[in-house]
mmCIF file of C-alpha atoms in Angstrom:
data_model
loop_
_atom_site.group_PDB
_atom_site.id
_atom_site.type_symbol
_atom_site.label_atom_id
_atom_site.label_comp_id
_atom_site.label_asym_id
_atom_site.label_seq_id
_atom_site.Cartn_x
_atom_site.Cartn_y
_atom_site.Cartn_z
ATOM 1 C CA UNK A 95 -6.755 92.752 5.646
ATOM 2 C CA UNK A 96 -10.370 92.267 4.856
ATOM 3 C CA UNK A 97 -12.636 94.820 3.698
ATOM 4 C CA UNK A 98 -15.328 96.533 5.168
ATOM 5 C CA UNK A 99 -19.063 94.603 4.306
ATOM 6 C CA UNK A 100 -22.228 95.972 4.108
ATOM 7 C CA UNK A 101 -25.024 94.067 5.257
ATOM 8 C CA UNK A 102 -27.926 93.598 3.224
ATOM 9 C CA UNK A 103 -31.126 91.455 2.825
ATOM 10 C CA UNK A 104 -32.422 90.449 -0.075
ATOM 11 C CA UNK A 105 -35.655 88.330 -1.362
ATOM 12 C CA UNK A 106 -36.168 85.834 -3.765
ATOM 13 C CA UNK A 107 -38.781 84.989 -6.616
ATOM 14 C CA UNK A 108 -40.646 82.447 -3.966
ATOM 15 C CA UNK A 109 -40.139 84.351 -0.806
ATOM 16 C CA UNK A 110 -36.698 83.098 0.765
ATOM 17 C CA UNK A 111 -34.995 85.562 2.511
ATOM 18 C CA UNK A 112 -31.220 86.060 1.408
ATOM 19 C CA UNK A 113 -28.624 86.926 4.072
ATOM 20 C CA UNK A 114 -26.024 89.138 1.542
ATOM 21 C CA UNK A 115 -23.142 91.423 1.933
ATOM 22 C CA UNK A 116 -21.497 94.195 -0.316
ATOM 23 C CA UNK A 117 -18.485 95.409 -0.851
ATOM 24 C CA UNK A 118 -18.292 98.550 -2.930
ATOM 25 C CA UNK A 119 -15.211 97.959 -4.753
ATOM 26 C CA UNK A 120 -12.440 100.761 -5.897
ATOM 27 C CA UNK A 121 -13.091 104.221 -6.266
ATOM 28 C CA UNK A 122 -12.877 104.421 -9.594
ATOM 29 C CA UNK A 123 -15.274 101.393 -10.381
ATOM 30 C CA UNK A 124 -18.071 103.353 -9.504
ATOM 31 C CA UNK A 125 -21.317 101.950 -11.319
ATOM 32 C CA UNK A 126 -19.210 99.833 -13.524
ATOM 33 C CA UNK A 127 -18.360 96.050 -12.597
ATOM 34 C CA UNK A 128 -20.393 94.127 -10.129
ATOM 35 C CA UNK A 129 -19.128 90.705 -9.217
ATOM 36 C CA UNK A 130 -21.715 88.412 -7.874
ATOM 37 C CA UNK A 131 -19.891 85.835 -5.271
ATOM 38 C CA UNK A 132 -21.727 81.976 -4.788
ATOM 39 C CA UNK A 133 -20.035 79.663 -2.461
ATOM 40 C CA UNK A 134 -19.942 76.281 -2.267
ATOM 41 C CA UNK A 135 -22.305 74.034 -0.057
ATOM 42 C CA UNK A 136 -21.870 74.222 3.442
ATOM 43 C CA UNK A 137 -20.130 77.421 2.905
ATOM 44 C CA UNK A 138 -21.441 81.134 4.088
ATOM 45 C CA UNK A 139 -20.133 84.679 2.659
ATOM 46 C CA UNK A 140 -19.145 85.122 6.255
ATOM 47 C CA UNK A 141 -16.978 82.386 6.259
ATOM 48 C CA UNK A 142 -13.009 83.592 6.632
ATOM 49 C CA UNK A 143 -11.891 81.947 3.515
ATOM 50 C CA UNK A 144 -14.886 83.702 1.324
ATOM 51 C CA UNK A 145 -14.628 86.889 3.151
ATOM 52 C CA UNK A 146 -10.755 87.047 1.603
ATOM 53 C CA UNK A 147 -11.989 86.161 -1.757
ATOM 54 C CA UNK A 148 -14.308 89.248 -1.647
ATOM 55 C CA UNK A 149 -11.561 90.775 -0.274
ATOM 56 C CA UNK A 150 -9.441 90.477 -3.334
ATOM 57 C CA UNK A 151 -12.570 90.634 -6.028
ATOM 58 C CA UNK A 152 -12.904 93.863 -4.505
ATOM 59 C CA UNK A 153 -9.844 95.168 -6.427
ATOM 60 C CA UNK A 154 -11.659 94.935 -9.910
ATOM 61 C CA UNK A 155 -15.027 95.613 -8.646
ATOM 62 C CA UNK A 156 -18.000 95.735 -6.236
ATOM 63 C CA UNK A 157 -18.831 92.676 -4.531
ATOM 64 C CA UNK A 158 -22.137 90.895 -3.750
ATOM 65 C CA UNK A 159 -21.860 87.760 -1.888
ATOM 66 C CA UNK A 160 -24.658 86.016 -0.522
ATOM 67 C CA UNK A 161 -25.434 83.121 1.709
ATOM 68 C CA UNK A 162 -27.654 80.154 -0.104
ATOM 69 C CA UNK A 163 -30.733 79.664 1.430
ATOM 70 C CA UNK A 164 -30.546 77.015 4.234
ATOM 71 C CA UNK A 165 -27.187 78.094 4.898
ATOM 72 C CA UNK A 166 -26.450 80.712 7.838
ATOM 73 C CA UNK A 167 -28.369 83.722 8.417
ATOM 74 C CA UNK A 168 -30.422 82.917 5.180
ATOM 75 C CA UNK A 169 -33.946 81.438 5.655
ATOM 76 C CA UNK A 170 -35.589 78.569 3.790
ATOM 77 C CA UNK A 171 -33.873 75.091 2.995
ATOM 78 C CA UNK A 172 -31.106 73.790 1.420
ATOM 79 C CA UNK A 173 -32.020 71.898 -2.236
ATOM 80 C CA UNK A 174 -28.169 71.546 -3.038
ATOM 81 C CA UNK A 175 -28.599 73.335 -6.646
ATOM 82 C CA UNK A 176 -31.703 73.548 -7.430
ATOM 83 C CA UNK A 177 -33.711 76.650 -6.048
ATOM 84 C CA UNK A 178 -30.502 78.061 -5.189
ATOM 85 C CA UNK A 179 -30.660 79.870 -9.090
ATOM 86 C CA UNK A 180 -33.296 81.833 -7.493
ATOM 87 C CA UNK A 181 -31.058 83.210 -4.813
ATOM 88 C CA UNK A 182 -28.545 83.742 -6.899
ATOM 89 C CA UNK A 183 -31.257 85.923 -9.446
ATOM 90 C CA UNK A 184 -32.260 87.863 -6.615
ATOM 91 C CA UNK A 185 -28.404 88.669 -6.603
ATOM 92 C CA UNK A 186 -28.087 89.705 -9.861
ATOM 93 C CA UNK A 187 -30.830 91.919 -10.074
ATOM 94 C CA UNK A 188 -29.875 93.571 -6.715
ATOM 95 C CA UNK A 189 -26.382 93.969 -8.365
ATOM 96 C CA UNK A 190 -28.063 95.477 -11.257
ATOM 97 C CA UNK A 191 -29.127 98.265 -9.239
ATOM 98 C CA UNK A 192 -25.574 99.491 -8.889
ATOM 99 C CA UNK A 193 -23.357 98.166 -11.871
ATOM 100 C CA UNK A 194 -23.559 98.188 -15.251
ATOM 101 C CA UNK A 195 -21.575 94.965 -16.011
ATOM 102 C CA UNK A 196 -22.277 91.989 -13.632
ATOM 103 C CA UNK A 197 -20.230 88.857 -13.296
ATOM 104 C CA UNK A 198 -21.009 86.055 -11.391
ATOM 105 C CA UNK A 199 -18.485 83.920 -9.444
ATOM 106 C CA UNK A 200 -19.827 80.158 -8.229
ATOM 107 C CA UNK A 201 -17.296 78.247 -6.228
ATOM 108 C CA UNK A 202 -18.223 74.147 -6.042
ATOM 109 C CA UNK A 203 -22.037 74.332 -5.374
ATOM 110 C CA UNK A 204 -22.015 77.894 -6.199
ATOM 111 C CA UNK A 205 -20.593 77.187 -9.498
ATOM 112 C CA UNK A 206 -23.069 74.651 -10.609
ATOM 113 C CA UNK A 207 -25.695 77.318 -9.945
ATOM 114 C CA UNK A 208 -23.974 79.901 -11.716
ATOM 115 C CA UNK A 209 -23.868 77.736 -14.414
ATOM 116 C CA UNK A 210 -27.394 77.181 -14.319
ATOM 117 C CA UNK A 211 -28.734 80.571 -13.769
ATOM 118 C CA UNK A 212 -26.594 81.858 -16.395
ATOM 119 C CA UNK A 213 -28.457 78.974 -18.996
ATOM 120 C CA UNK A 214 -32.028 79.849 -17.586
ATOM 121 C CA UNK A 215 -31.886 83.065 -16.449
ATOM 122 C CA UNK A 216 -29.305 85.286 -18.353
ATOM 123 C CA UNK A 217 -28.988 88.831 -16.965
ATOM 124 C CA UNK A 218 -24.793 88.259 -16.903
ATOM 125 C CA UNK A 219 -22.444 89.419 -18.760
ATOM 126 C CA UNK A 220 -19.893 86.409 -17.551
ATOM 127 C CA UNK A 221 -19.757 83.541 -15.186
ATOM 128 C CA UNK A 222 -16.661 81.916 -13.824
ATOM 129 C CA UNK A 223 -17.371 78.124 -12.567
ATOM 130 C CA UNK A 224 -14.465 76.995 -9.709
ATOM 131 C CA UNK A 225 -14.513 73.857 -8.931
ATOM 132 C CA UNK A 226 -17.572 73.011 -10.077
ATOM 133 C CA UNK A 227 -19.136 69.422 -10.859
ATOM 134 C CA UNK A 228 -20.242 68.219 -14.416
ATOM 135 C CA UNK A 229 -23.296 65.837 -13.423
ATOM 136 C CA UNK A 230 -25.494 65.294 -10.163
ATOM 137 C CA UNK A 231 -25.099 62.487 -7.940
ATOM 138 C CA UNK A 232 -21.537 61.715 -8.166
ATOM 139 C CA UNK A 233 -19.949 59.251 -5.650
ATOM 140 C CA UNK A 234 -16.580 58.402 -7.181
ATOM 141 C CA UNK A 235 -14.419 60.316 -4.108
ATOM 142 C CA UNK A 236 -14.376 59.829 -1.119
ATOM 143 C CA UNK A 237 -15.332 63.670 0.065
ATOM 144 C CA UNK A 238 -18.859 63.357 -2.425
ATOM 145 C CA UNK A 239 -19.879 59.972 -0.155
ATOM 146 C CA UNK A 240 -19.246 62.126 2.549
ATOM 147 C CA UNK A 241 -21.221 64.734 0.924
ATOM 148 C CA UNK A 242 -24.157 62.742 -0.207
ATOM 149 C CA UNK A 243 -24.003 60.976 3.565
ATOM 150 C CA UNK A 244 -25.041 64.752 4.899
ATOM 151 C CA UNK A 245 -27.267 65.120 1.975
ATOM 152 C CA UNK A 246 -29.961 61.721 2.546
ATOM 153 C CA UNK A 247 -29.316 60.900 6.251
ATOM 154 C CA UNK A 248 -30.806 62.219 8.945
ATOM 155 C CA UNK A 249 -28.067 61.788 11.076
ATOM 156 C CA UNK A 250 -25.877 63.793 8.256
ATOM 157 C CA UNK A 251 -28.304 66.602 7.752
ATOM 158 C CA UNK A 252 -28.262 66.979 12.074
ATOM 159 C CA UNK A 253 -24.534 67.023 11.783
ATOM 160 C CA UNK A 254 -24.523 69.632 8.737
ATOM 161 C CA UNK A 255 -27.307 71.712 10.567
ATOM 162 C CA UNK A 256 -25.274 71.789 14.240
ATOM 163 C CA UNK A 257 -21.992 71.865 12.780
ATOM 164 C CA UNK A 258 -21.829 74.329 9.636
ATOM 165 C CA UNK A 259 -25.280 75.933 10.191
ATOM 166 C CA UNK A 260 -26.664 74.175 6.824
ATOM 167 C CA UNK A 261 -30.446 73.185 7.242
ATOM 168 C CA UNK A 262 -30.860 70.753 4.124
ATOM 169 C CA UNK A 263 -34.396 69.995 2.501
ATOM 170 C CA UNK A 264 -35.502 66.395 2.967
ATOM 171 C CA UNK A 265 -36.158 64.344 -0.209
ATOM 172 C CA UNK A 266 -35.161 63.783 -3.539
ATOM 173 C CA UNK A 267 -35.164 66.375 -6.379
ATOM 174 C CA UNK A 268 -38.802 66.285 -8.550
ATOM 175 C CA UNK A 269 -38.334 66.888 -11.538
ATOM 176 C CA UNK A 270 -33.962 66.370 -11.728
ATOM 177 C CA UNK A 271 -32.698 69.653 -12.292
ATOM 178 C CA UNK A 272 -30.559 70.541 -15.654
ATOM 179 C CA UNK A 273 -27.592 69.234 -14.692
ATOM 180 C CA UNK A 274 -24.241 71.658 -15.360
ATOM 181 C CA UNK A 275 -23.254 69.782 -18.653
ATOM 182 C CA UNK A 276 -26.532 70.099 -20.076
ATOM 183 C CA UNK A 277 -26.439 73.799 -19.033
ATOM 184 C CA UNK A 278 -23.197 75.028 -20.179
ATOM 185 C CA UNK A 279 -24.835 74.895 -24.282
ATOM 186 C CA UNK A 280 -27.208 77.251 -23.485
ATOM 187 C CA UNK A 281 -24.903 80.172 -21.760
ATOM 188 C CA UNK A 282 -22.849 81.006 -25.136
ATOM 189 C CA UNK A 283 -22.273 84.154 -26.253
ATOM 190 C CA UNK A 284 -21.986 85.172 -22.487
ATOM 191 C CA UNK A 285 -18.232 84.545 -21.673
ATOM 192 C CA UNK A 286 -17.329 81.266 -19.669
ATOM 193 C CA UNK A 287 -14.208 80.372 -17.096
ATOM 194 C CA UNK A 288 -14.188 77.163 -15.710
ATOM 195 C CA UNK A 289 -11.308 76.936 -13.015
ATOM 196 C CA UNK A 290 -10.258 73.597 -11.617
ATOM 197 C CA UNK A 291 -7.509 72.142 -9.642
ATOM 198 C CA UNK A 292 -5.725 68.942 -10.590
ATOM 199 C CA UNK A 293 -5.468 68.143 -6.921
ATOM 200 C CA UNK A 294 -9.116 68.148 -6.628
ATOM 201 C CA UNK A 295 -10.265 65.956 -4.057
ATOM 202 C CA UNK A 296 -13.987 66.282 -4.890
ATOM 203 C CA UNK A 297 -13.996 66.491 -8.776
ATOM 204 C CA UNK A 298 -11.266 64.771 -10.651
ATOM 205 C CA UNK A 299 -10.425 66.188 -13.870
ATOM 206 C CA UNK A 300 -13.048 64.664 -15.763
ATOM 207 C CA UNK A 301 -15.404 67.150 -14.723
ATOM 208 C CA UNK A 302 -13.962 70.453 -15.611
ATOM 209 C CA UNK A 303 -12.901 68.720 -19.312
ATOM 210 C CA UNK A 304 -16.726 67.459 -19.573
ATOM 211 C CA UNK A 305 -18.044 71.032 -19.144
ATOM 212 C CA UNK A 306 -15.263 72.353 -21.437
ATOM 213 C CA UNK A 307 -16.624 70.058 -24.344
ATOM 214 C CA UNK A 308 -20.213 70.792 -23.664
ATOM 215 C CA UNK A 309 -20.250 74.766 -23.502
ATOM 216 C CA UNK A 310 -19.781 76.663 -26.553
ATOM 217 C CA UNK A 311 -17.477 79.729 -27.365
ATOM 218 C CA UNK A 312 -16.641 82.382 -26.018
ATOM 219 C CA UNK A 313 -15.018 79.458 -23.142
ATOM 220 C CA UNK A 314 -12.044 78.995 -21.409
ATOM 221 C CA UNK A 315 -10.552 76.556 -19.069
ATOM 222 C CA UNK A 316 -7.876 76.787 -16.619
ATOM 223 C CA UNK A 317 -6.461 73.675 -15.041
ATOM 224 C CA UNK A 318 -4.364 74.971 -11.902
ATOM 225 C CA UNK A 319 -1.819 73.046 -10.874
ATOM 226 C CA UNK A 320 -2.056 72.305 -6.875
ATOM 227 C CA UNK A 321 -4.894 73.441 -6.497
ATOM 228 C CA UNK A 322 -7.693 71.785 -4.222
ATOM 229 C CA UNK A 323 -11.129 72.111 -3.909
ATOM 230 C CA UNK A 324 -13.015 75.389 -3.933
ATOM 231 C CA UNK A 325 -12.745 78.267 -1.360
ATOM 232 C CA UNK A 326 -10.368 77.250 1.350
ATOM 233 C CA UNK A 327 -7.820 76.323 -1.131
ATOM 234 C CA UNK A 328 -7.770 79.359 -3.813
ATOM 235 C CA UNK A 329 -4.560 81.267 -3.554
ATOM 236 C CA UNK A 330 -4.785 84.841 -3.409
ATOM 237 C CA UNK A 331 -2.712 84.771 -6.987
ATOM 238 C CA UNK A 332 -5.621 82.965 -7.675
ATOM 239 C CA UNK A 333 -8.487 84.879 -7.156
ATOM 240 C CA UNK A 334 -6.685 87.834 -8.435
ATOM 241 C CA UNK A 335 -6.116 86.312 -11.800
ATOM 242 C CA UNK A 336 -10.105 85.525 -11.763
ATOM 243 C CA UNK A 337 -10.569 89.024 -11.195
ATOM 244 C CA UNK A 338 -8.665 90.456 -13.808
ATOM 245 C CA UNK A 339 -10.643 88.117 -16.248
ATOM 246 C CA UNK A 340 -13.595 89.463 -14.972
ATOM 247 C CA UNK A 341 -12.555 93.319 -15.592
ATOM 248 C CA UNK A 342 -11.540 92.656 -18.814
ATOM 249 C CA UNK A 343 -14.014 89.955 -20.357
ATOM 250 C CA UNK A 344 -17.104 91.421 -22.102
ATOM 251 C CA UNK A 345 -19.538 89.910 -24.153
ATOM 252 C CA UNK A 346 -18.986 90.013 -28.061
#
């Protein structure tokens, strides 16, 4: 069954309108945890597969998910990782608002920009990475050449606008943005997950091990076996484990 969502509308640092929705949690989690939901690119809060996530998140606390900008009722662009740490700060301090803990939850895209925010920004009190890439431009599957295809054609970026409602910027990045690896230093002592599936058909393992070696404790890493690639393949076993880490898991 999925829960009821409240609408809301937020706004970001340089004006981008965020399409968001809210789920208050259980009773008794009243002003307590706030979990912070990112998905991955392409992907929209009011997707099915995200909408069961939040579903299950929902159990350990209030939920916040948001779309990107550039992706569905959201205004502004797509810049694939970059910006989107401002949408995702405009969701944190919104959360703020309500909760006195706040987690935030980045599947694929969404958890490279949790990682990021969490580095630059702060305001967490823990950040759980699924399925989440090490480095930028990475071509070694075939699902990233897709990826990048939709990213620098225009032909891609018409098919990604008509067909999952993603309007991408055009361009390369100026400056590069801090890459996930180079981020994950800089988030210690805030508590880190980083989920992964070793049937990942995006990010082999390497990724997931590479941001392991980088970060700094408190860490942990999960390797699930089985599991794909972000969203449409988490298990509801899943997700509920992730939320039980995130009810539990405060800062030292």
């Amino acid at each position: 069954m999925i829960a009821p969502v409240y609408g809301a509308m937020l706004r970001t640092s340089d004006g981008v309108r965020i399409d968001a929705g809210h789920l208050p949690g259980p009773m008794g989690n009243t002003g307590e945890l706030g979990i912070v939901l990112a998905h991955g690119f392409t992907g929209s809060w009011r997707s099915p597969a995200t909408r069961r996530i939040a579903a299950v998140l929902a159990r350990y606390g209030g939920v916040l998910a948001i779309d990107f900008r550039g992706h569905g009722r959201s205004s502004g662009l797509s810049t694939v990782g970059d910006l989107e740490v401002l949408d995702l700060d405009a969701a944190v301090r919104h959360a703020r608002t309500a909760y006195r803990r706040v987690v935030t939850v980045g599947f694929s895209m969404g958890a490279a920009v949790a990682l990021r925010h969490a580095a630059l920004y702060g305001g967490v009190d823990a950040v759980v990475a699924v399925s989440g890439p090490a480095r930028w431009y990475y071509r070694g599957t075939r699902p990233m050449r897709q990826v990048h295809w939709a990213i620098e054609h225009p032909a891609g970026r018409l098919a990604a606008r008509l067909a999952k409602r993603t309007r991408i910027a055009v361009g390369s990045w100026d400056p590069i943005p801090l890459a996930p690896y180079e981020a994950v230093p800089m988030i210690a002592p805030t508590p880190l997950l980083i989920v992964h599936g070793d049937a990942d058909t995006f990010f082999p393992l390497e990724h997931p091990n590479q941001l392991f070696e980088a970060a700094q404790h408190p860490k942990e890493l999960w390797i699930e076996r089985g599991y794909g690639h972000a969203e449409s393949a988490a298990t509801p076993d899943l997700i509920r484990r992730i939320g039980r880490w995130t009810a539990r898991t405060k800062m030292e």
